[in-house]
XYZ file of C-alpha atoms in Angstrom:
291
model
C -10.230 -3.069 -22.941
C -13.190 -2.492 -21.740
C -15.288 -3.885 -18.730
C -19.417 -3.355 -18.636
C -19.239 -1.228 -21.804
C -15.903 1.321 -20.565
C -13.219 1.638 -21.330
C -10.689 1.105 -18.269
C -7.160 2.615 -18.168
C -4.285 0.430 -17.527
C -2.427 1.032 -15.309
C 1.400 2.601 -15.412
C 4.357 3.247 -13.795
C 3.631 6.918 -13.947
C 0.322 5.424 -11.639
C 1.986 3.867 -9.440
C 4.292 6.825 -7.962
C 7.148 5.572 -5.543
C 7.255 1.837 -5.702
C 10.569 1.663 -7.185
C 12.943 -0.832 -6.319
C 15.753 -0.161 -2.987
C 18.987 -0.660 -5.343
C 21.151 0.134 -1.480
C 18.598 -3.157 -0.190
C 20.533 -6.079 -1.452
C 17.969 -8.452 0.849
C 14.790 -6.491 -0.636
C 16.072 -6.448 -4.285
C 16.249 -9.990 -4.098
C 13.234 -10.593 -2.346
C 11.521 -8.148 -5.294
C 13.408 -10.547 -8.094
C 12.663 -13.209 -6.875
C 8.598 -12.544 -6.429
C 9.202 -11.415 -10.442
C 10.347 -14.295 -11.766
C 7.351 -17.041 -10.227
C 4.995 -13.577 -11.638
C 6.361 -14.534 -15.011
C 7.183 -18.373 -14.807
C 2.572 -18.630 -13.397
C 2.444 -16.650 -16.434
C 4.243 -18.479 -18.773
C 2.635 -21.906 -17.241
C -0.578 -20.839 -17.863
C 0.420 -20.017 -21.832
C -0.487 -16.662 -20.653
C 1.150 -13.447 -23.244
C 2.452 -9.748 -21.105
C -0.164 -7.486 -22.458
C -3.281 -10.053 -22.675
C -2.367 -10.444 -18.477
C -1.690 -7.226 -17.876
C -5.342 -6.347 -19.149
C -6.717 -9.086 -16.952
C -5.434 -7.161 -14.294
C -5.562 -3.325 -15.314
C -1.572 -3.174 -16.159
C 0.231 -2.100 -18.975
C 2.617 -4.326 -20.414
C 5.572 -2.084 -20.446
C 4.666 -1.958 -16.299
C 3.888 -5.888 -16.149
C 7.661 -6.603 -18.460
C 8.799 -4.479 -15.089
C 7.664 -6.786 -12.176
C 8.446 -9.738 -13.928
C 12.179 -8.443 -14.401
C 12.405 -7.489 -10.069
C 12.142 -3.997 -11.646
C 9.346 -2.937 -9.920
C 7.538 -3.789 -6.685
C 4.349 -5.058 -7.684
C 1.389 -3.653 -5.255
C -0.580 -5.940 -2.726
C -3.739 -5.659 -4.829
C -1.037 -6.881 -8.045
C -0.736 -9.539 -6.611
C -4.171 -10.447 -5.219
C -5.600 -9.975 -8.894
C -3.104 -11.874 -10.539
C -3.472 -14.698 -8.342
C -6.948 -14.650 -9.315
C -6.541 -14.963 -13.213
C -3.690 -17.463 -12.589
C -5.615 -19.457 -10.133
C -2.475 -19.978 -8.457
C -4.755 -20.953 -5.812
C -2.979 -17.782 -2.813
C 0.471 -18.455 -3.681
C 1.237 -15.450 -5.905
C -1.220 -13.503 -3.465
C 0.822 -14.949 -0.338
C 3.722 -13.059 -1.301
C 2.705 -9.842 0.051
C 3.925 -9.975 3.160
C 7.213 -10.822 1.659
C 6.841 -7.476 -0.523
C 5.634 -5.620 2.337
C 8.912 -6.552 4.171
C 11.370 -4.726 1.743
C 8.373 -2.293 0.393
C 10.356 0.723 2.344
C 14.139 1.603 1.961
C 17.033 -0.048 3.978
C 17.859 2.500 6.204
C 13.221 2.874 7.261
C 13.064 -1.356 7.611
C 15.917 -1.265 9.656
C 14.154 1.932 11.587
C 10.300 0.285 11.442
C 12.149 -3.085 13.099
C 13.376 -2.169 15.694
C 10.418 0.128 17.051
C 8.900 -2.722 15.324
C 10.582 -5.309 19.051
C 10.457 -1.855 21.142
C 9.331 -1.739 24.681
C 10.090 2.293 25.325
C 10.939 4.787 22.569
C 11.623 8.658 24.083
C 12.710 11.287 20.868
C 14.316 14.977 21.264
C 13.014 16.417 18.085
C 13.939 20.633 18.320
C 13.082 20.527 14.334
C 10.666 19.138 12.755
C 7.396 17.876 14.322
C 8.769 13.796 15.807
C 7.876 11.611 12.563
C 5.981 9.271 14.325
C 3.646 12.212 15.367
C 3.411 13.305 11.576
C -0.190 13.466 10.149
C 0.529 12.278 5.593
C -0.140 16.188 5.134
C 2.397 17.093 7.297
C 4.361 14.728 5.753
C 4.065 15.762 2.565
C 4.131 19.380 3.411
C 7.829 18.670 4.943
C 8.827 16.710 1.445
C 8.164 18.981 -0.363
C 9.424 21.879 0.962
C 13.016 20.084 1.401
C 16.581 20.496 -1.287
C 17.180 20.328 -3.805
C 13.255 18.524 -4.306
C 12.936 15.395 -4.434
C 10.599 13.263 -7.433
C 7.695 12.591 -7.198
C 8.298 8.555 -6.468
C 10.688 9.540 -3.719
C 7.911 11.541 -2.078
C 5.286 8.960 -2.324
C 8.237 6.236 -1.465
C 8.680 8.291 1.890
C 5.497 9.365 3.220
C 4.918 5.362 2.660
C 7.598 4.637 4.557
C 6.396 6.762 7.321
C 2.631 6.002 7.337
C 3.538 2.536 7.860
C 5.263 3.407 11.058
C 2.531 4.493 12.438
C 2.265 1.080 13.515
C 3.133 1.651 16.646
C 0.132 2.790 18.215
C -1.137 -0.001 17.475
C 1.120 -2.996 18.859
C 0.029 -5.132 22.091
C 0.969 -4.319 24.526
C 1.269 -1.718 24.127
C 5.037 0.468 23.946
C 5.980 3.712 26.363
C 5.731 6.423 23.581
C 7.490 9.307 24.944
C 7.580 11.968 23.100
C 9.809 16.322 23.794
C 9.182 18.569 21.308
C 11.062 22.118 20.773
C 8.556 25.025 21.051
C 8.979 26.723 17.811
C 8.379 23.200 15.694
C 4.850 23.438 17.339
C 4.361 27.046 15.700
C 5.893 26.595 12.542
C 2.894 26.049 10.465
C 4.509 23.883 7.965
C 1.368 23.120 4.272
C -0.693 26.267 6.144
C -3.885 26.563 8.406
C -6.126 23.836 7.747
C -2.082 21.606 7.151
C -1.211 23.143 11.263
C -4.294 22.813 12.295
C -5.080 19.086 11.464
C -1.348 18.551 12.155
C -2.197 20.077 16.347
C -4.872 17.908 16.715
C -2.942 14.999 15.957
C -0.733 15.868 18.459
C -3.423 16.316 20.841
C -5.398 12.705 19.653
C -2.103 10.457 20.136
C -0.944 12.767 24.123
C -4.473 10.835 25.439
C -3.537 7.365 25.179
C -2.636 5.252 26.595
C 1.465 4.796 27.283
C 1.764 8.061 25.371
C 3.738 11.152 26.797
C 3.643 14.119 24.460
C 5.572 17.678 26.439
C 7.023 20.810 24.785
C 10.268 22.516 25.518
C 9.870 25.539 26.225
C 12.121 28.422 24.177
C 13.182 30.198 27.719
C 15.240 27.786 29.114
C 18.003 28.881 30.107
C 20.613 25.725 30.732
C 19.075 23.752 27.749
C 21.089 19.587 27.511
C 18.644 19.463 24.245
C 21.319 22.343 22.737
C 23.461 19.482 20.730
C 20.663 18.173 18.178
C 17.267 14.954 18.408
C 17.627 11.835 20.676
C 16.542 8.564 20.095
C 16.408 6.609 22.278
C 15.165 2.984 21.792
C 15.117 -0.306 24.293
C 14.105 -3.740 24.042
C 13.324 -6.671 26.666
C 15.880 -8.530 26.895
C 17.586 -5.096 28.977
C 19.646 -4.121 25.257
C 19.329 -0.860 22.669
C 19.843 1.615 20.118
C 20.194 5.904 20.205
C 20.815 8.244 17.817
C 21.523 12.307 18.144
C 22.479 13.952 15.625
C 24.791 16.004 17.458
C 27.085 12.682 19.889
C 28.795 9.739 18.483
C 28.311 11.887 14.884
C 25.322 10.994 14.382
C 25.688 7.185 13.867
C 23.102 4.750 16.111
C 24.782 3.537 19.109
C 24.292 0.874 20.482
C 27.412 0.042 23.171
C 26.099 0.658 26.694
C 28.512 3.459 28.597
C 26.461 4.468 24.812
C 23.109 4.930 25.572
C 23.930 5.884 29.338
C 25.110 9.291 28.168
C 21.245 9.713 25.796
C 18.861 8.167 27.947
C 21.362 10.894 30.370
C 20.267 13.837 28.469
C 16.902 12.871 27.703
C 15.673 12.358 30.297
C 17.319 15.979 32.254
C 14.962 16.648 29.083
C 11.461 15.877 30.124
C 12.046 16.817 32.940
C 13.314 21.042 31.529
C 9.908 20.467 29.756
C 6.539 21.109 30.355
C 4.605 18.349 31.717
C 2.457 16.685 29.641
C -0.637 18.519 31.545
C 1.104 21.490 30.673
C 1.854 20.516 27.164
C -1.775 19.986 26.267
C -2.685 23.218 27.251
C 0.163 24.732 25.224
C -0.875 22.876 22.334
C -5.108 23.677 22.599
C -3.495 27.928 22.757
C -1.358 27.238 19.550
C -4.869 25.425 17.946
C -7.105 28.059 18.951
C -4.942 30.702 17.805
C -4.577 29.236 14.209
């Protein structure tokens, strides 16, 4: 197809890695199937063939069929363009909200939903920079060294999911967020010098936000309460909470008040052992200067 005399390349699956349907999320599969069916019905109602419709929206015919068949997740731009081409009066574009809710793997959606409701989030990390604190480039570098290797599609999907979770910093009213990073996680320049510099700068930027606390756990602490692994505790306005730790309760999420108290106690002790936020900022600034 040509636009203003220029040939426009139609998009294919290879152009959109990370937009596959997660087979483990039954609700997500159902939503995407419903959206695809509505797209197909609207296209057929106006008498437009899939190939012609694809050219109009800039997509290959095969990809149109896969979206309509519930095999691929439509991008927001696809739904907007489809709405215009098919004269749907905003009905197709409105489905962007439904698609956004199921865009990511189920376990990530569940975590994002809990983070969106939490009034307080506490995270201790001893192996990597906490996911909420990572830059996009650092995320890609971390996924890039995983073995067995992730496919490009899996990497794009996970990066997009983790980036979406960062909206927690933009909430109003904002939750209270505290992070404790093991010193070792701030000395491993995964991704190379420039990627690592940007990551350290990101930590300093986030540390300036109201309600955000970032602390560093020194390696030379003798009696360390975080040797059991990472900890995450999310507390909600109704007094309930959910927590998870690598070294407790088989690593599964827990909601029982007694188990939450154990994780909360460990996290509180870790925060008490760590450098203060001011000392931690000075440490990160020093690392940045050395990088």
